[in-house]
Short mmCIF file of C-alpha atoms in Angstrom, two decimals:
data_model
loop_
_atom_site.label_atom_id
_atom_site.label_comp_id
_atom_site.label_asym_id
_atom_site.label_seq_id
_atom_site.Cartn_x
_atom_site.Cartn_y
_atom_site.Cartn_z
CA UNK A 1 0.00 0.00 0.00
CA UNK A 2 1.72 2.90 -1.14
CA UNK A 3 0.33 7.03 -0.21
CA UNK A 4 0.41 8.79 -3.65
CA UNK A 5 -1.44 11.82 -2.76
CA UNK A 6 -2.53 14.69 -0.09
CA UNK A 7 -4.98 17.35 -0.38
CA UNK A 8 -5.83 20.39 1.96
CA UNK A 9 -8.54 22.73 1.85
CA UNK A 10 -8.71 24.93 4.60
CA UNK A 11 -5.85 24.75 6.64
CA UNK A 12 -4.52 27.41 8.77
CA UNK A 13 -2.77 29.62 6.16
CA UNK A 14 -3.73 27.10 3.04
CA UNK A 15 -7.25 28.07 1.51
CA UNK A 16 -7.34 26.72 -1.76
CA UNK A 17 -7.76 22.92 -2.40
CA UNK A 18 -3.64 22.27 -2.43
CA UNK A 19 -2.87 18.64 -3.65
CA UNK A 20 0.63 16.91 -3.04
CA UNK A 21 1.63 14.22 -5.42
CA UNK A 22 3.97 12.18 -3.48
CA UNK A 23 6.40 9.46 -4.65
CA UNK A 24 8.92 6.87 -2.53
CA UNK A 25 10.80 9.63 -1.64
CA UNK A 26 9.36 13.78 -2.07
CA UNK A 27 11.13 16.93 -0.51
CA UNK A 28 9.52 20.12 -0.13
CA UNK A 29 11.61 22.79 -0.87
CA UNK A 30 10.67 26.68 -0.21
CA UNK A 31 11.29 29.67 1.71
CA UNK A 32 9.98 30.72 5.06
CA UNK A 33 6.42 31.16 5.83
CA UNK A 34 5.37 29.76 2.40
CA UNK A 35 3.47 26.26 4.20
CA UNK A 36 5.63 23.76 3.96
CA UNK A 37 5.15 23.00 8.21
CA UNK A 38 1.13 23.52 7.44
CA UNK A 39 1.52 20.68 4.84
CA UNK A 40 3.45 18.33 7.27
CA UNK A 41 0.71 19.01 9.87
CA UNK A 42 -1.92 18.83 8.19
CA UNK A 43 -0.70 15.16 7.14
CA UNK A 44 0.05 14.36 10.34
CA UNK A 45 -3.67 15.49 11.63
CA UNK A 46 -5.38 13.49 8.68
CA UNK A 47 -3.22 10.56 9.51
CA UNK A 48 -3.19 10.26 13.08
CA UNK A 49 -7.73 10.84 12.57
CA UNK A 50 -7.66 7.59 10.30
CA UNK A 51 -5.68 5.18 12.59
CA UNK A 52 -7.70 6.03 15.83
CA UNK A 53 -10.56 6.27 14.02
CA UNK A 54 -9.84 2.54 12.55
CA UNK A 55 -8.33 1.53 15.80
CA UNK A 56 -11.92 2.64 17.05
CA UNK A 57 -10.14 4.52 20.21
CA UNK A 58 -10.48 8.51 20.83
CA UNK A 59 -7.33 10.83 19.97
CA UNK A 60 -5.15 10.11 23.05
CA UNK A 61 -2.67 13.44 21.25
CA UNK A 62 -1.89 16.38 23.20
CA UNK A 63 -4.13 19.32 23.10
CA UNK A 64 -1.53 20.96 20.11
CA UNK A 65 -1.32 17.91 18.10
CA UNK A 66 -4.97 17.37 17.88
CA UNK A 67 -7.01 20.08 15.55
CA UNK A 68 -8.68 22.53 16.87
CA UNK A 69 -11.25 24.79 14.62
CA UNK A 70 -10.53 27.92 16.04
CA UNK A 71 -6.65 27.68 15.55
CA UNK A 72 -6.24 25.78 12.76
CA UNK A 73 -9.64 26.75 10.13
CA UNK A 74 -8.01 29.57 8.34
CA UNK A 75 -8.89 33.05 10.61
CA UNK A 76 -9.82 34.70 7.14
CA UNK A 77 -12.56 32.73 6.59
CA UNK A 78 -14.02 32.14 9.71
CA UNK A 79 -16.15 35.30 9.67
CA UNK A 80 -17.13 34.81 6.52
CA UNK A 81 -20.50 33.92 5.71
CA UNK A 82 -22.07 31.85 2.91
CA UNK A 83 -19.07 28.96 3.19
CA UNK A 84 -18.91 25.69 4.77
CA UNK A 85 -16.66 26.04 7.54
CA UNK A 86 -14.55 22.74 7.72
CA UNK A 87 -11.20 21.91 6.91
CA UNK A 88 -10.97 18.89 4.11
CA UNK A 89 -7.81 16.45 3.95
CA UNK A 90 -8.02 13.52 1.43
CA UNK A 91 -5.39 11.39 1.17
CA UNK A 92 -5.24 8.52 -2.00
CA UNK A 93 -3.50 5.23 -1.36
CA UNK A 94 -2.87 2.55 -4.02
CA UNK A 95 -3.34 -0.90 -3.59
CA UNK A 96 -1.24 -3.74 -5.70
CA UNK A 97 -2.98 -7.43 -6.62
CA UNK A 98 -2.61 -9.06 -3.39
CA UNK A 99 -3.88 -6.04 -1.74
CA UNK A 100 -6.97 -5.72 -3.64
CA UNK A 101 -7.56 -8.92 -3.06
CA UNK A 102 -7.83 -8.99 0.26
CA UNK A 103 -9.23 -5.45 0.61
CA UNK A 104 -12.09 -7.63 -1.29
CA UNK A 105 -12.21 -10.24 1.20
CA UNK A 106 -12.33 -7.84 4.00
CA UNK A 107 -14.65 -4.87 2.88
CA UNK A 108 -16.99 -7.21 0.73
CA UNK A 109 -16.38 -4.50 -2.09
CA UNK A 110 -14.14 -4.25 -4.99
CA UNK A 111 -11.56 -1.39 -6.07
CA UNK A 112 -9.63 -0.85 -8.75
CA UNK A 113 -6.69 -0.22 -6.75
CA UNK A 114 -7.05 3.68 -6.20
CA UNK A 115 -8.82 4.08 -2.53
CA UNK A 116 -9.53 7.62 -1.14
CA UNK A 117 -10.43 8.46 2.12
CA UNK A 118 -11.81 12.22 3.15
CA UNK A 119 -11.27 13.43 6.71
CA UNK A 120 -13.36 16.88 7.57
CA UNK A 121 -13.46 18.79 10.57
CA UNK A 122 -16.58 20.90 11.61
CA UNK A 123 -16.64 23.82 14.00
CA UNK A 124 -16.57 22.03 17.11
CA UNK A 125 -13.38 20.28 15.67
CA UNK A 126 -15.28 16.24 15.21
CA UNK A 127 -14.10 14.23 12.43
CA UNK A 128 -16.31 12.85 10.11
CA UNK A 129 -14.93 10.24 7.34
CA UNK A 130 -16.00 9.68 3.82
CA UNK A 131 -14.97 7.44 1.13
CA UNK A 132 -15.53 9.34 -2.20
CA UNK A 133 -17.05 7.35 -5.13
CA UNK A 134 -18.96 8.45 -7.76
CA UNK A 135 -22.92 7.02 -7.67
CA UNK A 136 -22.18 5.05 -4.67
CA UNK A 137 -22.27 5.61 -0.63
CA UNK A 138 -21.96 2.29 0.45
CA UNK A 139 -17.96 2.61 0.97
CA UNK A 140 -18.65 5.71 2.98
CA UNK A 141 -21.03 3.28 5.30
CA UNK A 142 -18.07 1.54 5.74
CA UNK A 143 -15.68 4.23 6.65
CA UNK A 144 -14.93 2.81 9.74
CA UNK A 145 -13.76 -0.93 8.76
CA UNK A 146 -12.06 0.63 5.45
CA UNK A 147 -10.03 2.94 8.46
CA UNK A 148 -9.31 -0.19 10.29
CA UNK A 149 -8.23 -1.85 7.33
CA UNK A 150 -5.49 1.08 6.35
CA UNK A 151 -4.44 1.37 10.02
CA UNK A 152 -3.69 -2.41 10.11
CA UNK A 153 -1.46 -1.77 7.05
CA UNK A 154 0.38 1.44 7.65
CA UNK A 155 2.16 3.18 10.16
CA UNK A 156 2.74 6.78 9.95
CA UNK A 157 5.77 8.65 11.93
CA UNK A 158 6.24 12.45 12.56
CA UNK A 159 9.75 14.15 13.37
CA UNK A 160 9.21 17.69 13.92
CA UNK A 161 12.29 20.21 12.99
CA UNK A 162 12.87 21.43 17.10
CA UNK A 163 13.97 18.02 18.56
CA UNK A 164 14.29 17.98 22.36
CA UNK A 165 15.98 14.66 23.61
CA UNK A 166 12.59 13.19 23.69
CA UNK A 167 10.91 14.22 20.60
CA UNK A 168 14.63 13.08 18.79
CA UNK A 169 14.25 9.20 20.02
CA UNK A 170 10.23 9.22 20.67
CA UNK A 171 9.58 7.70 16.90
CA UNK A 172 11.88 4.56 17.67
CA UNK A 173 10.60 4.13 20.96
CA UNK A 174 7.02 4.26 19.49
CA UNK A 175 8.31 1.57 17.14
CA UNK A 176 9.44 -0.75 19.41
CA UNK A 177 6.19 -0.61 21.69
CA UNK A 178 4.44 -1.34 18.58
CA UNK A 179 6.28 -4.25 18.10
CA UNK A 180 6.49 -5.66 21.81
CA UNK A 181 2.61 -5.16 22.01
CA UNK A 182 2.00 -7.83 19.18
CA UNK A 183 2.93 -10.85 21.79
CA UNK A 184 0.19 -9.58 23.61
CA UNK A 185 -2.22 -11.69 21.92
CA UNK A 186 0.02 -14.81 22.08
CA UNK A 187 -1.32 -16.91 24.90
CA UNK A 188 2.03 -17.99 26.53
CA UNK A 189 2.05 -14.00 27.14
CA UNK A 190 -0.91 -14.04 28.38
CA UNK A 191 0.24 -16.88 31.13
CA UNK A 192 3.33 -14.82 31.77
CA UNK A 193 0.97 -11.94 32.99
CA UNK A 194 -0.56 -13.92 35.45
CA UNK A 195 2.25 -15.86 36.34
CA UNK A 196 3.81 -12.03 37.39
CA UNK A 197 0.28 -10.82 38.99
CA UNK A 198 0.28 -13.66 41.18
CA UNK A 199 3.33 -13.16 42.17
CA UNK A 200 2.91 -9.02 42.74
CA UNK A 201 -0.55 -9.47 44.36
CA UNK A 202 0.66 -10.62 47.69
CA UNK A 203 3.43 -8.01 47.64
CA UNK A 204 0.66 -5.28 47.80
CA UNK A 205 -1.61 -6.70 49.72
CA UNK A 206 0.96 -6.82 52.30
CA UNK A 207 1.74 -3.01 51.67
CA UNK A 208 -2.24 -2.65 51.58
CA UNK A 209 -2.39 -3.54 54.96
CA UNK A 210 0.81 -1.39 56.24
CA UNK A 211 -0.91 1.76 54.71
CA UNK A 212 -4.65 1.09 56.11
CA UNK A 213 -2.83 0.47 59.90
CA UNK A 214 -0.77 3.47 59.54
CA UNK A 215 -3.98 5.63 58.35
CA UNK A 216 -6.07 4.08 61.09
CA UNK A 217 -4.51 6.03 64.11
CA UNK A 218 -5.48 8.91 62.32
CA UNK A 219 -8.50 8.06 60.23
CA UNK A 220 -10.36 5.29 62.35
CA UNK A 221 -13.68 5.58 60.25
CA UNK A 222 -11.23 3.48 57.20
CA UNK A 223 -12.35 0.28 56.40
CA UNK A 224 -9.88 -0.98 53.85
CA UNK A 225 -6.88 0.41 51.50
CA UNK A 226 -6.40 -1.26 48.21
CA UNK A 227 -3.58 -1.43 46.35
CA UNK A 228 -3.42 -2.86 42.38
CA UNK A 229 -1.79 -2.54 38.56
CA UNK A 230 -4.52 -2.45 36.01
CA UNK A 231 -3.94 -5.35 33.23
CA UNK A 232 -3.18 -2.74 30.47
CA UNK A 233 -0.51 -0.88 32.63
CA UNK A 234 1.25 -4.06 33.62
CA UNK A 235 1.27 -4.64 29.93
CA UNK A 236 1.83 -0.90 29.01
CA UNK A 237 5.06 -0.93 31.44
CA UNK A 238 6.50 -4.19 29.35
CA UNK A 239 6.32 -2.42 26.36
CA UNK A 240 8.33 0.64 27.54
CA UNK A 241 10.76 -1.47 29.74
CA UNK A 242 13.43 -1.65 27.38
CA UNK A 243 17.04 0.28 26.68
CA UNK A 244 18.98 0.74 23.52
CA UNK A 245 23.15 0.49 23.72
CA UNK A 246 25.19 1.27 20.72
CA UNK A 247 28.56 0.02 20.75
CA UNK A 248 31.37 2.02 18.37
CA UNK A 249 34.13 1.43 20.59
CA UNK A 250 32.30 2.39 23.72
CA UNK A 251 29.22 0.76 24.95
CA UNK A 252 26.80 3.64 25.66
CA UNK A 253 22.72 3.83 26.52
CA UNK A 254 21.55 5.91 23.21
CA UNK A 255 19.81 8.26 25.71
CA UNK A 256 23.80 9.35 26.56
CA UNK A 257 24.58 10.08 22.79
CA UNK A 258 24.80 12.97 21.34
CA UNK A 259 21.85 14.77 19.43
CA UNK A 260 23.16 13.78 15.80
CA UNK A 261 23.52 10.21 16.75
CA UNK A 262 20.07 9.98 18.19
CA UNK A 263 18.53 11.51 14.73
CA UNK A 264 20.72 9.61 12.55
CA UNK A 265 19.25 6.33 15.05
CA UNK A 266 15.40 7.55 14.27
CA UNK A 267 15.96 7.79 10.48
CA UNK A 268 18.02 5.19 9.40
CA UNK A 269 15.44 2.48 11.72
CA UNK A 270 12.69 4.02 10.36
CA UNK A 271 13.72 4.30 7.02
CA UNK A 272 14.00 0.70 6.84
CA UNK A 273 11.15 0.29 9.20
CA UNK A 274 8.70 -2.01 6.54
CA UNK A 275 11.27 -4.79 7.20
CA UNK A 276 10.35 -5.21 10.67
CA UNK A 277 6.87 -4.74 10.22
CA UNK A 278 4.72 -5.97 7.17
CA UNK A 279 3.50 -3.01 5.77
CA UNK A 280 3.56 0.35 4.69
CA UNK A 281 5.63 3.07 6.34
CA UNK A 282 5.18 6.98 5.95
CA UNK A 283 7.94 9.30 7.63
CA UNK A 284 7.13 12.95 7.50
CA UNK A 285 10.22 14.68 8.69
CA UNK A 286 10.70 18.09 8.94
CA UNK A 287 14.13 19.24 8.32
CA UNK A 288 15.90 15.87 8.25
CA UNK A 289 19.38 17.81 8.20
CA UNK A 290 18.61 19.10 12.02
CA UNK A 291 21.74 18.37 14.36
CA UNK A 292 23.65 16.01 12.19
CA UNK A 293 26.96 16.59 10.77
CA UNK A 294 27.66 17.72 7.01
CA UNK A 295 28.95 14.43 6.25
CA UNK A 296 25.73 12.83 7.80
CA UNK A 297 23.66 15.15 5.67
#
C-alpha cells in the first residue's frame, strides 16, 4: 500500500484545495512562511484521525497535536458567511494485486486499486470520514472498517524540525512498543501476565495492609486500603521497559549520545522500518538535516 497523494482545503494559512503528489521519496523545498510546516501538519492530523478512528479509540494526542477549529480553520474565513466552515484532507492510497484482493475479502467491495479516504473537521473540531465514489455511498457506510483496514497496514511517523531529547528518540521508541505489544495476543504471554500478577498481588496486599494500619490512628472511620496494577498498565510498562546500547568502541545507553547520533538512530530504523513490520511506512520529517553533521547530511 503505497500514499500517492494529499490534499488540503482549509488549513490554517492554506485556503485553496492544495494537492501533493507524493512518490517513494518527495522533498519540499521553499522559503519561510510559504506552508511547507502547514503541509506536514496537516498530514500528520489526517493521519493520526484515520488510525484512531480505525483503531476505534479517541485521539489520546496532546491538546496541540490534535485540531482545533478555532486555531487551525483559516482566521480569514471564519467570519465569513455563505461557506462551509470545515477543513478537508483527502489522502489517495494505491493498492497492488494481493492487496486488492484482500481489501475484497475484507470490505466485501471491490476497487480498482485507487482508494480515497476524506477526513473533515466541523466547528466544534469532530471528524467525520468519507470514502468518495462516484454514484455510490456504500464505501462511505463503511468508513470505519475501510479505516481499520489502512491502520492495520500502515504506520505513519512524525519528526518535527525542534527536537528535544525526547521528541529526537520518541519515533523509535514508538516503534518498538508497537512491536512488543503484538505478543500480547500470544497466549504464553498471556500466562506470563498472570504468572507475574500472582506473584505481585501478595506483595501489595501486604503493603495494603501497612498503609490502612498506619492511616487508622489517624482516620479510624477506614475500612480498607487497596492497592493494584490495572492489566493494560502491567502490559503498558513491558512495552516501555526496554534500553537501547550502541557500541562504536564504547558501549553507551543511546539516551547518553549525542543529538546527531540519536537523529541519525530515528531515520536510518525508520527508514527501513517495513522490514520489521509488514506493511507500509510513511515518515514525515521536517528538516531531516537538524543536528547532524555535514557528512551525515
Amino acid at each position: 500500500m503505497k500514499l500517492t497523494k494529499f490534499t488540503i482545503k482549509n488549513f490554517r494559512s492554506i485556503t485553496d484545495g492544495s494537492e501533493i503528489d507524493l512518490t517513494e521519496y518527495s522533498v519540499l523545498v521553499g522559503r519561510n512562511n510559504e506552508g511547507k510546516t502547514t503541509v506536514l501538519l496537516g498530514l500528520k492530523m489526517a493521519m493520526d484521525a484515520l488510525i484512531n478512528h480505525g483503531k476505534g479509540i479517541r485521539s489520546r494526542l496532546r491538546r496541540n497535536d490534535k485540531y482545533e477549529w478555532e486555531r487551525d480553520f483559516p482566521i480569514s474565513l471564519q467570519n465569513k458567511a455563505r461557506i462551509k466552515k470545515e477543513t478537508i484532507f483527502r489522502l489517495y492510497f494505491e493498492l497492488d494485486d494481493v492487496e486488492q484482493s484482500e481489501f475484497k475479502k475484507v470490505i466485501r467491495s471491490v476497487t480498482n486499486g485507487d482508494l480515497c479516504i476524506e477526513i473533515s473537521f466541523d466547528e466544534k473540531s469532530n471528524p467525520d470520514f468519507l470514502v468518495p465514489k462516484r454514484g455510490s455511498s456504500s464505501l462511505t457506510k463503511k468508513s470505519a472498517i475501510i479505516s481499520k483496514y489502512i491502520a492495520e497496514r500502515i504506520q505513519f511517523t512524525y519528526i518535527p524540525a525542534v527536537r528535544t531529547e525526547r521528541e529526537a528518540i520518541s519515533a523509535i521508541n514508538e516503534m518498538i512498543e508497537e512491536e512488543l505489544a503484538t505478543l500480547e495476543n500470544e497466549e504464553s504471554y498471556k500466562e506470563a501476565l498472570n504468572v507475574i500478577e500472582a506473584l505481585q498481588q501478595p506483595v501489595l496486599d501486604k503493603v495494603s495492609r501497612i498503609i490502612q494500619t498506619s492511616l487508622q490512628e489517624f482516620l479510624p472511620n477506614i475500612n480498607s486500603v487497596s492497592l493494584g496494577i490495572s492489566d493494560y498498565e502491567r502490559k503498558y510498562r513491558l512495552r516501555k521497559d526496554y534500553f537501547i546500547e550502541i557500541d562504536d568502541g564504547n558501549k553507551t545507553n543511546i539516551q547518553f549520545k549525542g543529538d546527531g547520533v540519536k537523529s541519525l538512530a530515528a531515520v536510518g530504523l525508520l527508514k527501513d522500518r517495513h522490514k520489521i513490520h509488514n506493511g507500509a511506512s510513511i515518515i514525515a520529517i521536517e528538516e531531516p538535516e537538524s543536528h547532524l553533521h555535514p557528512s551525515a547530511m
